[in-house]
């Protein structure tokens, strides 16, 4: 019975809120037993951003692409690996490269461990570059030779029949003007 009582006391102690870990905890100093600092805001996909927030993110992404990604991993421009000097106008390319950049930031962090950048290379870099720069990718109608700069946005698929039907029924609503 005495042993059960001691175990119950230990469980109560373990389940209770911890006391201040240091004499500085009362001052709320982070890392000294006080409340943790607020976590940074969660990153959002670039295509969910609007206005100035989008422009700022695109500027930062462009700096990373121009100053780091292309000089290190850009290789040469060929028909098998096209590029576009106006890649920012290809929303799908901007989305791919933004996701790659966010992953790079995560995996270069010391918390990712010594193999973090290897994981980034294996799981993100190669796949993204093939998807963006592949012969059938979104840049395939753009520059395939450094001597012939080109930029062309390929048309996307037409809207689905469901979307067409919904748009037509909205236009047929009585009492609403379509102008």
Backbone as numpy.savetxt, mean C-alpha at the origin, in Angstrom:
# Nx Ny Nz CAx CAy CAz Cx Cy Cz
-5.60 -28.20 50.34 -6.42 -27.02 50.34 -5.55 -25.75 50.34
-4.47 -25.81 51.12 -3.59 -24.64 51.20 -2.95 -24.36 49.85
-2.58 -25.42 49.16 -1.97 -25.27 47.84 -2.98 -24.67 46.85
-4.22 -25.08 46.92 -5.27 -24.53 46.05 -5.47 -23.05 46.34
-5.40 -22.66 47.59 -5.56 -21.26 47.95 -4.40 -20.44 47.40
-3.18 -20.98 47.47 -2.02 -20.27 46.92 -2.14 -20.13 45.40
-2.59 -21.16 44.74 -2.78 -21.09 43.30 -3.84 -20.06 42.93
-4.91 -20.01 43.70 -5.96 -19.03 43.45 -5.41 -17.61 43.61
-4.56 -17.40 44.64 -3.95 -16.08 44.83 -3.04 -15.74 43.64
-2.28 -16.69 43.16 -1.40 -16.45 42.02 -2.22 -16.10 40.77
-3.29 -16.83 40.57 -4.15 -16.54 39.41 -4.76 -15.15 39.52
-5.23 -14.79 40.73 -5.78 -13.45 40.92 -4.73 -12.38 40.64
-3.51 -12.61 41.11 -2.43 -11.66 40.90 -2.11 -11.52 39.40
-2.03 -12.65 38.71 -1.73 -12.63 37.28 -2.85 -11.98 36.47
-4.09 -12.13 36.91 -5.23 -11.57 36.18 -5.43 -10.09 36.46
-4.85 -9.58 37.52 -5.05 -8.17 37.87 -4.21 -7.28 36.96
-4.61 -6.03 36.86 -3.87 -5.06 36.03 -2.48 -4.86 36.63
-1.47 -4.77 35.77 -0.12 -4.58 36.29 0.03 -3.19 36.91
0.84 -3.12 37.92 1.12 -1.83 38.55 2.13 -1.06 37.73
2.45 0.16 38.11 3.43 0.94 37.37 4.76 0.21 37.32
5.35 0.16 36.12 6.60 -0.57 35.94 7.80 0.26 36.37
7.63 1.57 36.44 8.75 2.42 36.83 8.22 3.63 37.58
9.10 4.33 38.28 8.64 5.52 38.99 8.23 6.64 38.03
8.58 6.54 36.75 8.23 7.58 35.77 6.87 7.35 35.12
6.23 6.20 35.43 4.97 5.87 34.78 3.90 6.92 35.05
3.92 7.52 36.23 2.92 8.53 36.56 3.01 9.75 35.66
4.18 9.96 35.03 4.35 11.11 34.14 3.94 10.81 32.71
3.56 9.55 32.44 3.10 9.17 31.12 4.19 9.15 30.07
5.43 8.92 30.49 6.52 8.89 29.52 6.51 7.56 28.78
6.50 7.59 27.46 6.47 6.33 26.72 7.76 5.56 26.94
7.61 4.25 26.97 8.76 3.39 27.15 9.21 3.29 28.59
8.59 4.04 29.47 8.96 3.99 30.88 7.78 3.54 31.73
6.90 2.76 31.15 5.77 2.24 31.90 4.52 3.07 31.73
4.59 4.17 31.02 3.42 5.01 30.78 2.64 4.49 29.59
1.59 5.21 29.23 0.80 4.76 28.09 1.62 4.81 26.81
1.37 3.86 25.95 2.09 3.81 24.68 1.67 4.98 23.81
2.61 5.45 23.00 2.29 6.55 22.11 1.28 6.06 21.06
0.53 6.99 20.51 -0.49 6.64 19.54 0.15 5.99 18.32
-0.50 4.96 17.82 0.01 4.27 16.63 -0.15 5.17 15.42
0.76 5.07 14.47 0.62 5.89 13.27 -0.65 5.49 12.51
-1.17 6.38 11.71 -2.40 6.04 10.99 -2.15 4.88 10.02
-3.16 4.08 9.82 -3.04 2.96 8.90 -2.88 3.48 7.48
-1.98 2.90 6.71 -1.84 3.34 5.32 -3.09 2.99 4.52
-3.43 3.87 3.60 -4.59 3.63 2.74 -4.11 3.48 1.30
-4.77 2.64 0.53 -4.40 2.53 -0.88 -4.52 3.89 -1.57
-3.60 4.16 -2.45 -3.54 5.48 -3.09 -4.81 5.81 -3.85
-5.48 4.81 -4.40 -6.69 5.09 -5.18 -7.88 5.45 -4.30
-7.75 5.29 -2.99 -8.80 5.72 -2.06 -8.60 7.17 -1.61
-7.46 7.75 -1.96 -7.17 9.12 -1.54 -7.72 10.09 -2.58
-7.95 11.33 -2.14 -8.48 12.34 -3.05 -7.76 13.66 -2.83
-7.83 14.52 -3.83 -7.34 15.88 -3.72 -5.89 15.98 -3.33
-5.64 16.87 -2.38 -4.27 17.16 -1.95 -3.61 15.94 -1.31
-4.40 15.16 -0.59 -3.87 13.95 0.04 -3.34 12.98 -1.03
-4.09 12.82 -2.13 -3.66 11.98 -3.24 -2.40 12.54 -3.88
-2.39 13.84 -4.14 -1.23 14.47 -4.79 0.03 14.34 -3.94
-0.10 14.55 -2.63 1.05 14.41 -1.74 1.60 12.98 -1.74
0.70 12.02 -1.70 1.12 10.61 -1.70 1.76 10.24 -3.04
1.19 10.73 -4.13 1.75 10.46 -5.45 3.13 11.10 -5.61
3.31 12.30 -5.05 4.63 12.95 -5.09 5.66 12.12 -4.33
5.30 11.66 -3.14 6.23 10.85 -2.35 6.52 9.52 -3.06
5.50 8.91 -3.63 5.69 7.67 -4.38 6.59 7.91 -5.58
6.39 9.00 -6.30 7.21 9.32 -7.47 8.67 9.49 -7.08
8.92 10.12 -5.95 10.30 10.27 -5.48 10.93 8.90 -5.25
10.19 8.00 -4.61 10.72 6.66 -4.33 10.96 5.89 -5.63
10.01 5.97 -6.56 10.15 5.26 -7.83 11.35 5.81 -8.60
11.44 7.15 -8.71 12.51 7.77 -9.51 13.89 7.67 -8.86
13.94 7.78 -7.54 15.23 7.83 -6.85 15.73 6.47 -6.38
14.83 5.50 -6.22 15.25 4.20 -5.70 14.86 3.04 -6.62
13.58 2.88 -6.86 13.11 1.69 -7.57 13.71 1.56 -8.98
13.56 2.60 -9.80 14.06 2.49 -11.17 15.57 2.40 -11.27
16.32 3.23 -10.55 17.78 3.08 -10.66 18.29 1.71 -10.21
17.63 1.10 -9.24 18.11 -0.18 -8.72 17.49 -1.36 -9.44
16.17 -1.31 -9.68 15.45 -2.47 -10.20 14.81 -2.24 -11.57
15.05 -1.08 -12.17 14.37 -0.74 -13.41 14.87 -1.48 -14.63
16.10 -1.95 -14.60 16.71 -2.61 -15.75 16.53 -1.73 -16.98
16.61 -2.34 -18.14 16.46 -1.55 -19.35 15.04 -1.67 -19.88
14.66 -0.72 -20.69 13.35 -0.72 -21.32 13.44 -1.53 -22.60
12.58 -2.53 -22.71 12.53 -3.38 -23.90 11.08 -3.72 -24.20
10.86 -4.44 -25.27 9.49 -4.88 -25.56 9.01 -5.86 -24.50
9.92 -6.58 -23.87 9.56 -7.52 -22.80 9.39 -6.81 -21.46
9.93 -5.60 -21.33 9.84 -4.84 -20.08 9.62 -3.36 -20.42
8.41 -3.01 -20.88 8.15 -1.62 -21.23 8.09 -0.73 -20.00
8.17 0.56 -20.22 8.04 1.53 -19.15 7.30 2.74 -19.71
6.87 3.62 -18.84 6.19 4.83 -19.26 6.68 5.98 -18.40
7.17 7.02 -19.05 7.63 8.19 -18.29 6.46 8.89 -17.60
5.26 8.61 -18.04 4.05 9.19 -17.43 3.26 8.10 -16.69
3.96 7.23 -16.00 3.32 6.11 -15.31 2.28 6.55 -14.30
2.42 7.76 -13.76 1.46 8.26 -12.77 0.05 8.38 -13.35
-0.07 8.49 -14.68 -1.37 8.61 -15.33 -2.05 7.26 -15.52
-1.32 6.19 -15.30 -1.89 4.84 -15.34 -2.31 4.50 -13.91
-3.57 4.63 -13.61 -4.01 4.45 -12.21 -3.68 3.06 -11.68
-3.76 2.04 -12.52 -3.43 0.69 -12.05 -1.95 0.56 -11.73
-1.10 1.21 -12.51 0.34 1.18 -12.24 0.64 1.93 -10.94
0.01 3.08 -10.76 0.20 3.83 -9.51 -0.24 2.99 -8.32
-1.33 2.26 -8.45 -1.81 1.41 -7.36 -0.83 0.28 -7.07
-0.31 -0.38 -8.11 0.67 -1.45 -7.92 1.93 -0.93 -7.25
2.46 0.18 -7.77 3.71 0.71 -7.23 3.53 1.25 -5.81
2.36 1.79 -5.52 2.09 2.28 -4.17 2.07 1.10 -3.19
1.41 0.02 -3.57 1.38 -1.16 -2.71 2.80 -1.71 -2.51
3.59 -1.71 -3.57 4.98 -2.16 -3.46 5.77 -1.27 -2.51
5.55 0.02 -2.60 6.24 0.98 -1.73 5.84 0.79 -0.26
4.54 0.60 -0.02 4.09 0.36 1.36 4.72 -0.91 1.92
4.77 -1.97 1.09 5.40 -3.21 1.54 6.88 -3.00 1.80
7.54 -2.21 0.95 8.96 -1.92 1.15 9.18 -1.24 2.50
8.34 -0.27 2.82 8.47 0.44 4.09 8.30 -0.53 5.26
7.36 -1.45 5.13 7.11 -2.41 6.20 8.28 -3.39 6.35
8.78 -3.90 5.25 9.79 -4.95 5.32 11.21 -4.44 5.50
11.44 -3.15 5.33 12.78 -2.62 5.63 12.88 -2.20 7.10
11.76 -2.16 7.79 11.73 -1.81 9.20 12.50 -2.86 10.00
13.28 -2.44 11.00 14.02 -3.42 11.81 13.13 -4.49 12.45
11.87 -4.17 12.71 10.98 -5.17 13.31 10.69 -6.33 12.35
10.94 -6.14 11.06 10.73 -7.21 10.08 11.83 -8.26 10.19
12.88 -7.93 10.92 13.97 -8.88 11.11 14.98 -8.82 9.98
16.06 -9.58 10.13 17.13 -9.54 9.14 16.70 -10.01 7.75
15.68 -10.83 7.67 15.25 -11.33 6.37 14.11 -10.52 5.76
13.77 -9.41 6.38 12.64 -8.61 5.90 12.75 -8.21 4.44
13.91 -7.70 4.03 14.05 -7.27 2.64 14.08 -8.45 1.68
14.59 -9.58 2.12 14.53 -10.76 1.26 13.08 -11.16 1.01
12.26 -11.10 2.03 10.83 -11.41 1.88 10.19 -10.40 0.92
10.56 -9.13 1.04 10.02 -8.10 0.13 10.40 -8.43 -1.32
11.65 -8.78 -1.54 12.08 -9.14 -2.90 11.29 -10.34 -3.42
11.22 -11.38 -2.61 10.59 -12.62 -3.04 9.09 -12.49 -3.25
8.41 -11.86 -2.29 6.94 -11.85 -2.30 6.32 -10.65 -2.99
7.05 -9.57 -3.15 6.43 -8.35 -3.66 7.11 -7.78 -4.90
8.40 -7.57 -4.87 9.09 -6.88 -5.96 8.94 -7.60 -7.30
9.32 -8.84 -7.34 9.32 -9.57 -8.61 7.92 -9.64 -9.20
6.96 -10.00 -8.39 5.57 -10.12 -8.88 5.04 -8.78 -9.39
5.31 -7.71 -8.67 4.82 -6.40 -9.09 5.47 -5.96 -10.40
6.76 -6.12 -10.52 7.44 -5.69 -11.73 6.98 -6.48 -12.95
6.73 -7.76 -12.79 6.22 -8.57 -13.90 4.81 -8.12 -14.26
3.97 -7.86 -13.26 2.60 -7.44 -13.54 2.55 -6.07 -14.22
3.40 -5.16 -13.80 3.38 -3.80 -14.33 4.12 -3.71 -15.66
5.26 -4.36 -15.76 6.12 -4.19 -16.93 6.08 -5.35 -17.91
5.24 -6.33 -17.67 5.15 -7.46 -18.58 4.63 -7.05 -19.95
4.91 -7.87 -20.97 4.48 -7.54 -22.33 2.98 -7.31 -22.46
2.17 -7.93 -21.69 0.72 -7.72 -21.76 0.20 -6.83 -20.64
1.11 -6.21 -19.90 0.72 -5.40 -18.75 0.22 -4.02 -19.13
-0.08 -3.21 -18.14 -0.69 -1.91 -18.39 0.21 -0.92 -19.12
1.51 -1.18 -19.18 2.42 -0.27 -19.88 2.81 -0.80 -21.26
2.18 -1.87 -21.70 2.60 -2.50 -22.96 2.41 -1.62 -24.18
1.56 -0.61 -24.11 1.37 0.28 -25.26 2.25 1.52 -25.14
3.08 1.56 -24.12 3.94 2.73 -23.90 5.35 2.44 -24.41
6.32 3.08 -23.81 7.70 3.03 -24.28 8.28 1.62 -24.20
8.70 1.11 -25.36 9.37 -0.19 -25.41 10.82 -0.04 -25.84
11.22 1.21 -26.10 12.61 1.51 -26.44 12.93 2.89 -25.89
14.06 3.05 -25.21 14.41 4.37 -24.66 14.52 5.45 -25.74
14.75 5.03 -26.99 14.86 6.00 -28.08 13.52 6.46 -28.61
12.44 5.78 -28.22 11.11 6.15 -28.69 10.16 6.30 -27.51
10.24 7.40 -26.79 9.31 7.60 -25.65 7.86 7.59 -26.15
7.02 6.89 -25.44 5.60 6.81 -25.82 4.76 6.68 -24.58
3.52 7.13 -24.69 2.56 7.01 -23.59 1.19 6.83 -24.21
0.53 5.75 -23.84 -0.81 5.51 -24.34 -1.59 4.73 -23.30
-2.75 5.25 -22.94 -3.61 4.53 -22.02 -4.49 3.59 -22.82
-4.43 2.32 -22.50 -5.25 1.34 -23.19 -6.68 1.40 -22.65
-7.66 1.23 -23.53 -9.04 1.26 -23.04 -9.33 0.03 -22.17
-10.14 0.23 -21.16 -10.52 -0.87 -20.28 -11.74 -1.58 -20.84
-12.17 -2.62 -20.17 -13.35 -3.34 -20.64 -14.59 -2.47 -20.50
-15.61 -2.71 -21.33 -16.85 -1.94 -21.20 -17.57 -2.30 -19.91
-18.50 -1.44 -19.46 -19.24 -1.77 -18.24 -20.03 -3.06 -18.42
-20.28 -3.73 -17.32 -21.04 -4.98 -17.38 -22.49 -4.70 -17.76
-23.19 -5.73 -18.18 -24.60 -5.59 -18.54 -25.41 -5.10 -17.34
-25.03 -5.54 -16.16 -25.72 -5.13 -14.93 -25.60 -3.62 -14.73
-24.39 -3.09 -14.93 -24.17 -1.65 -14.78 -24.95 -0.88 -15.83
-24.93 -1.36 -17.07 -25.67 -0.71 -18.15 -27.17 -0.68 -17.82
-27.69 -1.79 -17.32 -29.11 -1.89 -16.98 -29.45 -0.92 -15.84
-28.59 -0.84 -14.82 -28.82 0.06 -13.69 -28.80 1.51 -14.16
-27.87 1.87 -15.03 -27.80 3.23 -15.55 -29.03 3.57 -16.37
-29.51 2.62 -17.17 -30.70 2.84 -17.99 -31.93 3.02 -17.13
-32.05 2.23 -16.06 -33.23 2.34 -15.20 -33.21 3.65 -14.41
-32.02 4.15 -14.07 -31.93 5.44 -13.38 -32.37 6.56 -14.31
-32.05 6.42 -15.58 -32.41 7.46 -16.55 -33.91 7.45 -16.83
-34.58 6.31 -16.60 -36.01 6.19 -16.88 -36.90 6.55 -15.69
-36.32 6.98 -14.56 -37.11 7.29 -13.38 -37.95 8.54 -13.66
-39.30 8.43 -13.52 -40.15 9.60 -13.81 -39.95 10.70 -12.78
-40.06 11.91 -13.24 -39.96 13.07 -12.35 -38.55 13.55 -12.11
-37.58 12.85 -12.64 -36.19 13.29 -12.48 -35.66 13.74 -13.83
-34.91 14.82 -13.79 -34.34 15.28 -15.05 -33.00 14.61 -15.25
-32.64 14.40 -16.50 -31.37 13.75 -16.82 -30.35 14.77 -17.28
-30.63 16.04 -17.11 -29.66 17.05 -17.56 -28.78 17.50 -16.46
